[in-house]
């Protein structure tokens, strides 16, 4: 995804830029950069078209072409809007603001217009910085795509080894584990950009930090560290993030880079578990049955198993306008506690027992001693599949 005008303006180098029009266009994406001289200050339509900026350009200007001719500004703004530029930044050499009609036109067409002082930035520096951020975004997205292929099982072991050597310090670790911090809100906001930069500064030189799926993926090198206390506590001491802003998952310790993809998957699943149950942070090895259910909830075998258990219950409810499904779901959530289910549903416990006997009958074997276990797997898997 290309970088946006708003993201650029959140950089410290642009803190003295003032938005004077076109706020609705701050989400415009930037695809190139240009400097406005006389491109839109002539009366030749052919030259205007020939010299026009590319779509989604970030345009910089001093408005030299309009010195002593403020009437030219509106024409230039119209040309920029017509050609779909992303934003216009004006150095206050000749004008401290724009004519009212030009501002109104920029507002109407969602063209962000910024003013900055003559000592705030040089044109060339602005262009170089924006280009660097665009390239950085491209590199980040390419890396995220590679990691995505790896964790989704679409990368061979040889390619996993190559990727770990490419992105990790000295090519990898002898002992390590992964932490995934999923942002609870949009991670491109200024707070999360700053948090990511601070996180990179806090971790060790041998650790690695990446942006991944609206969050941060951290690989902690444990070769020369002694793990005192739990993995989660150790990770939180290093990361020092506000837990209320993230769903944090912690993978197991691994001692071979051939399991790099597994370590990342563990952290991702643990973060998902944290989101499901409101526990934070969560270590993968403490997730119980969900260590299996989360990775395999979409497998055809498990989906077929769940349908075999749950569909007869749904069909009964559809046919008789019953509430067996809701009762059975709550029965699983309350770990088979009939009295707790009865209290929740404001029913007598004998009613719950009757309903659960009916569920047992619909599932198949009324004498099956593993009934609670089977029902639990089916409903917990269904719960994951709803997300």
XYZ file of C-alpha atoms in Angstrom:
387
model
C 0.000 0.000 0.000
C 1.499 3.414 -0.966
C 2.275 5.923 1.746
C -0.343 8.618 2.365
C -0.100 12.390 2.711
C -1.124 12.143 6.358
C 1.617 9.625 7.134
C 4.228 11.880 5.561
C 2.981 14.856 7.538
C 3.343 12.897 10.773
C 7.120 12.753 10.303
C 9.109 15.122 12.483
C 10.662 16.762 9.427
C 7.215 18.105 8.500
C 6.136 19.342 11.924
C 6.255 22.991 10.779
C 4.006 22.404 7.770
C 0.561 23.942 8.262
C -2.548 22.596 6.543
C -4.618 25.482 5.138
C -7.071 23.628 2.865
C -8.189 20.203 1.646
C -8.199 18.287 4.934
C -10.514 15.636 3.437
C -7.685 14.601 1.108
C -5.107 13.733 3.777
C -5.653 10.077 3.003
C -4.479 10.569 -0.609
C -1.731 8.151 -1.608
C 1.619 9.445 -2.873
C 3.117 7.770 -5.937
C 5.655 10.392 -7.057
C 7.049 13.852 -6.301
C 7.241 17.028 -8.378
C 8.182 20.714 -8.195
C 5.705 23.214 -9.613
C 7.264 26.007 -11.683
C 5.240 27.179 -14.671
C 3.412 23.981 -15.640
C -0.060 25.399 -14.949
C 0.781 29.074 -15.453
C 0.382 29.300 -19.197
C -2.537 29.484 -21.583
C -1.466 26.616 -23.818
C -3.604 23.498 -23.086
C -1.139 21.310 -24.984
C 1.799 22.399 -22.822
C -0.276 22.030 -19.650
C -1.058 18.445 -20.592
C 2.538 17.779 -21.621
C 4.017 19.218 -18.444
C 1.307 17.985 -16.061
C 2.339 16.035 -13.000
C 1.574 12.338 -12.694
C -1.470 11.252 -10.751
C -0.968 11.177 -6.956
C 2.126 13.379 -7.052
C 3.238 15.311 -3.962
C 3.846 18.758 -5.461
C 6.142 21.422 -3.963
C 6.226 25.073 -5.057
C 7.272 28.584 -4.096
C 4.604 30.044 -6.429
C 7.325 31.962 -8.221
C 5.229 31.820 -11.392
C 2.490 33.776 -9.578
C 4.727 36.505 -8.141
C 2.772 39.733 -8.546
C 0.071 37.709 -10.352
C -2.177 36.127 -7.673
C -4.824 35.438 -10.306
C -2.613 32.625 -11.613
C -2.916 30.641 -8.383
C -6.509 29.527 -8.860
C -5.702 28.333 -12.381
C -2.781 26.295 -11.033
C -4.897 24.769 -8.240
C -7.553 23.812 -10.789
C -4.923 22.144 -12.955
C -3.508 20.201 -10.012
C -6.975 18.996 -9.015
C -7.823 18.060 -12.585
C -4.704 15.905 -12.832
C -5.290 14.226 -9.472
C -2.186 15.220 -7.533
C -2.012 14.040 -3.919
C -1.053 17.315 -2.195
C 0.487 20.744 -2.651
C 3.131 22.175 -0.286
C 3.961 25.884 -0.687
C 7.041 27.638 0.637
C 6.102 31.054 2.035
C 8.471 33.138 -0.037
C 5.953 35.117 -2.072
C 2.641 34.217 -0.400
C 1.718 33.535 3.218
C -1.606 31.978 2.162
C -3.708 31.493 -0.971
C -6.613 33.508 -2.352
C -9.978 32.520 -0.855
C -11.282 31.125 -4.149
C -8.208 28.884 -4.482
C -8.627 27.612 -0.900
C -12.316 26.931 -1.507
C -11.527 25.028 -4.706
C -8.895 22.908 -2.896
C -11.415 22.137 -0.138
C -14.085 21.207 -2.652
C -11.751 18.823 -4.495
C -9.979 17.399 -1.389
C -6.553 18.699 -2.359
C -4.471 19.129 0.819
C -2.540 22.404 0.710
C 0.281 23.029 3.193
C 2.393 26.115 3.892
C 5.939 26.000 5.286
C 8.558 28.654 6.020
C 11.574 29.452 3.880
C 13.878 28.039 6.576
C 11.815 24.942 7.363
C 12.952 22.737 4.465
C 14.623 22.724 1.066
C 12.762 21.373 -1.938
C 15.415 18.772 -2.674
C 15.449 17.531 0.936
C 11.657 17.157 0.911
C 11.770 15.163 -2.318
C 14.583 12.906 -1.060
C 12.828 12.243 2.260
C 9.467 11.388 0.671
C 11.147 9.147 -1.896
C 13.029 7.343 0.884
C 9.785 6.783 2.831
C 8.069 5.480 -0.286
C 10.897 2.998 -0.881
C 10.878 2.020 2.795
C 7.148 1.298 2.584
C 7.716 -0.823 -0.536
C 10.442 -2.812 1.256
C 8.234 -3.269 4.325
C 5.312 -4.540 2.249
C 7.553 -6.943 0.309
C 8.944 -8.362 3.550
C 5.438 -8.678 5.008
C 4.356 -10.592 1.906
C 7.311 -12.974 2.274
C 6.578 -13.591 5.951
C 2.923 -14.135 5.071
C 3.842 -16.801 2.507
C 6.078 -18.488 5.060
C 3.549 -18.665 7.903
C 0.795 -19.814 5.518
C 2.836 -22.836 4.497
C 3.529 -21.559 0.974
C 7.318 -21.518 1.272
C 9.755 -24.423 1.079
C 12.215 -25.175 3.877
C 15.063 -23.970 1.661
C 13.297 -20.640 1.107
C 12.535 -20.349 4.833
C 16.248 -20.716 5.541
C 17.079 -18.113 2.893
C 14.514 -15.666 4.306
C 15.815 -16.054 7.868
C 19.366 -15.390 6.639
C 18.140 -12.358 4.727
C 16.198 -10.618 7.487
C 17.783 -11.731 10.783
C 21.059 -10.518 12.343
C 23.942 -12.799 11.326
C 21.410 -14.975 9.533
C 19.626 -16.464 12.531
C 19.759 -17.747 16.115
C 20.641 -20.825 18.129
C 17.938 -20.087 20.679
C 15.037 -17.693 20.199
C 11.317 -17.118 20.473
C 8.807 -14.833 18.802
C 6.354 -12.294 20.170
C 3.497 -10.810 18.162
C 1.831 -7.577 19.278
C -1.419 -7.026 17.385
C -2.541 -3.405 17.550
C -6.127 -3.058 18.746
C -6.668 -0.017 16.512
C -5.249 1.309 13.251
C -1.461 0.900 13.422
C -0.654 3.696 10.959
C -1.670 6.362 13.469
C 1.092 8.598 14.776
C 1.051 6.825 18.157
C 1.772 3.424 16.622
C 4.430 4.775 14.275
C 6.252 6.270 17.254
C 5.721 3.120 19.327
C 7.269 1.004 16.569
C 10.318 3.261 16.308
C 10.723 3.247 20.097
C 10.384 -0.540 20.131
C 13.209 -0.904 17.613
C 15.400 1.264 19.846
C 14.611 -0.756 22.993
C 15.330 -4.294 21.824
C 18.834 -5.737 21.688
C 21.144 -5.530 18.691
C 20.632 -9.234 18.049
C 16.835 -9.026 18.198
C 14.664 -8.304 15.166
C 11.470 -6.237 14.829
C 9.133 -6.138 11.828
C 5.782 -4.647 10.942
C 3.311 -7.448 10.208
C -0.474 -7.468 9.722
C -1.303 -4.343 11.699
C 1.131 -5.168 14.462
C 4.734 -5.855 15.429
C 6.574 -9.144 15.110
C 9.560 -9.403 17.467
C 12.177 -12.181 17.432
C 14.144 -12.318 20.679
C 17.633 -13.820 20.665
C 18.016 -16.007 23.770
C 21.493 -17.442 23.139
C 23.251 -15.179 25.638
C 20.263 -14.345 27.824
C 19.115 -16.183 30.919
C 15.357 -16.619 31.040
C 14.292 -15.581 34.536
C 10.630 -16.097 35.245
C 8.052 -16.708 32.512
C 8.582 -16.057 28.831
C 5.760 -13.535 28.780
C 7.140 -11.565 31.733
C 10.603 -11.554 30.173
C 9.231 -10.337 26.837
C 7.156 -7.572 28.411
C 10.165 -6.272 30.350
C 12.017 -5.866 27.059
C 9.178 -4.611 24.875
C 7.689 -2.258 27.470
C 4.495 -1.711 25.481
C 1.147 -0.596 26.869
C -0.667 -3.921 27.150
C -4.078 -2.259 26.812
C -3.186 -1.233 23.238
C -2.254 -4.696 21.924
C -3.162 -8.377 21.839
C 0.175 -9.960 22.720
C 1.114 -13.548 21.858
C 4.319 -15.344 22.813
C 5.689 -18.423 21.034
C 7.800 -21.264 22.449
C 11.606 -21.228 22.606
C 13.175 -22.840 19.520
C 16.743 -23.934 18.866
C 16.791 -24.313 15.077
C 16.013 -21.837 12.298
C 14.224 -24.639 10.433
C 11.362 -23.936 12.867
C 11.366 -20.190 12.225
C 7.946 -20.344 10.570
C 6.538 -22.359 13.477
C 7.802 -19.861 16.043
C 6.063 -17.009 14.224
C 2.847 -19.021 13.850
C 2.839 -19.752 17.582
C 3.066 -16.046 18.422
C 0.295 -15.208 15.931
C -2.026 -17.900 17.323
C -1.318 -16.821 20.893
C -2.207 -13.232 19.970
C -5.454 -14.476 18.420
C -6.197 -16.407 21.625
C -5.563 -13.215 23.630
C -8.126 -11.401 21.494
C -10.709 -14.204 21.802
C -10.580 -14.531 25.576
C -9.402 -11.125 26.753
C -6.238 -12.552 28.314
C -3.052 -10.595 27.758
C -0.263 -11.506 27.177
C -0.662 -15.207 26.241
C 2.020 -17.869 25.812
C 1.315 -20.504 23.139
C 2.276 -23.470 25.310
C -0.349 -22.436 27.893
C -3.276 -22.422 25.451
C -4.339 -26.031 26.078
C -6.496 -27.576 23.332
C -6.320 -24.309 21.359
C -2.729 -25.161 20.433
C -4.385 -27.592 18.021
C -7.744 -25.954 17.328
C -6.391 -22.589 16.161
C -3.928 -23.985 13.593
C -6.333 -26.621 12.248
C -9.772 -25.046 12.644
C -10.092 -24.642 8.854
C -8.893 -28.110 7.913
C -11.522 -30.143 5.990
C -11.338 -32.975 8.552
C -12.084 -30.726 11.502
C -14.787 -28.825 9.619
C -16.422 -32.136 8.685
C -16.222 -33.291 12.297
C -17.867 -30.087 13.554
C -20.679 -30.301 11.038
C -21.389 -33.884 12.138
C -21.771 -32.739 15.735
C -23.441 -29.349 15.360
C -25.708 -29.638 12.325
C -28.149 -32.157 13.890
C -28.572 -29.756 16.824
C -29.217 -26.807 14.497
C -31.681 -28.856 12.442
C -33.653 -29.814 15.564
C -33.890 -26.142 16.582
C -35.032 -25.145 13.098
C -37.674 -27.844 13.032
C -39.020 -27.385 16.554
C -38.076 -23.757 17.247
C -35.895 -24.993 20.061
C -32.907 -23.645 21.942
C -30.719 -26.733 22.130
C -27.837 -25.075 20.277
C -27.688 -22.101 22.632
C -27.952 -24.403 25.640
C -25.189 -26.706 24.389
C -22.939 -23.737 23.549
C -23.336 -22.354 27.062
C -22.847 -25.843 28.524
C -19.420 -25.972 26.873
C -18.517 -22.431 27.993
C -19.467 -23.329 31.590
C -17.377 -26.529 31.388
C -20.400 -28.797 31.869
C -21.696 -27.038 34.986
C -25.478 -27.633 34.714
C -26.337 -25.307 37.592
C -24.309 -22.457 36.055
C -26.071 -22.935 32.709
C -29.484 -23.004 34.392
C -28.707 -19.790 36.252
C -27.544 -18.077 33.063
C -30.683 -19.084 31.148
C -33.065 -18.574 34.118
C -34.232 -22.192 33.854
C -34.466 -25.141 36.225
C -31.415 -27.392 36.177
C -33.626 -30.363 35.259
C -34.603 -28.504 32.079
C -30.917 -28.165 31.209
C -30.339 -31.869 31.892
C -33.290 -32.749 29.634
C -31.968 -30.548 26.843
C -28.441 -31.940 27.112
C -29.774 -35.516 27.039
C -31.571 -34.570 23.823
C -28.315 -33.147 22.437
C -26.545 -36.378 23.373
C -29.249 -38.316 21.538
C -28.917 -36.132 18.411
C -25.144 -36.433 18.353
C -25.409 -40.199 18.218
C -24.223 -42.462 20.973
C -26.183 -41.863 24.192
C -23.740 -44.026 26.169
C -20.599 -42.331 24.847
C -18.500 -41.344 27.868
C -16.559 -38.835 25.736
C -19.647 -36.804 24.891
C -18.529 -33.651 26.759
C -15.133 -33.838 25.104
C -16.584 -34.160 21.602
C -19.068 -31.368 22.171
C -16.333 -29.126 23.549
C -14.072 -29.595 20.503
C -16.953 -28.941 18.101
C -18.196 -25.766 19.795
C -14.749 -24.337 20.476
C -13.776 -24.873 16.853
C -17.038 -23.290 15.696
C -16.291 -20.320 17.959
C -12.943 -19.794 16.210
C -14.463 -20.179 12.747
C -16.943 -17.372 13.485
C -14.114 -14.841 13.825
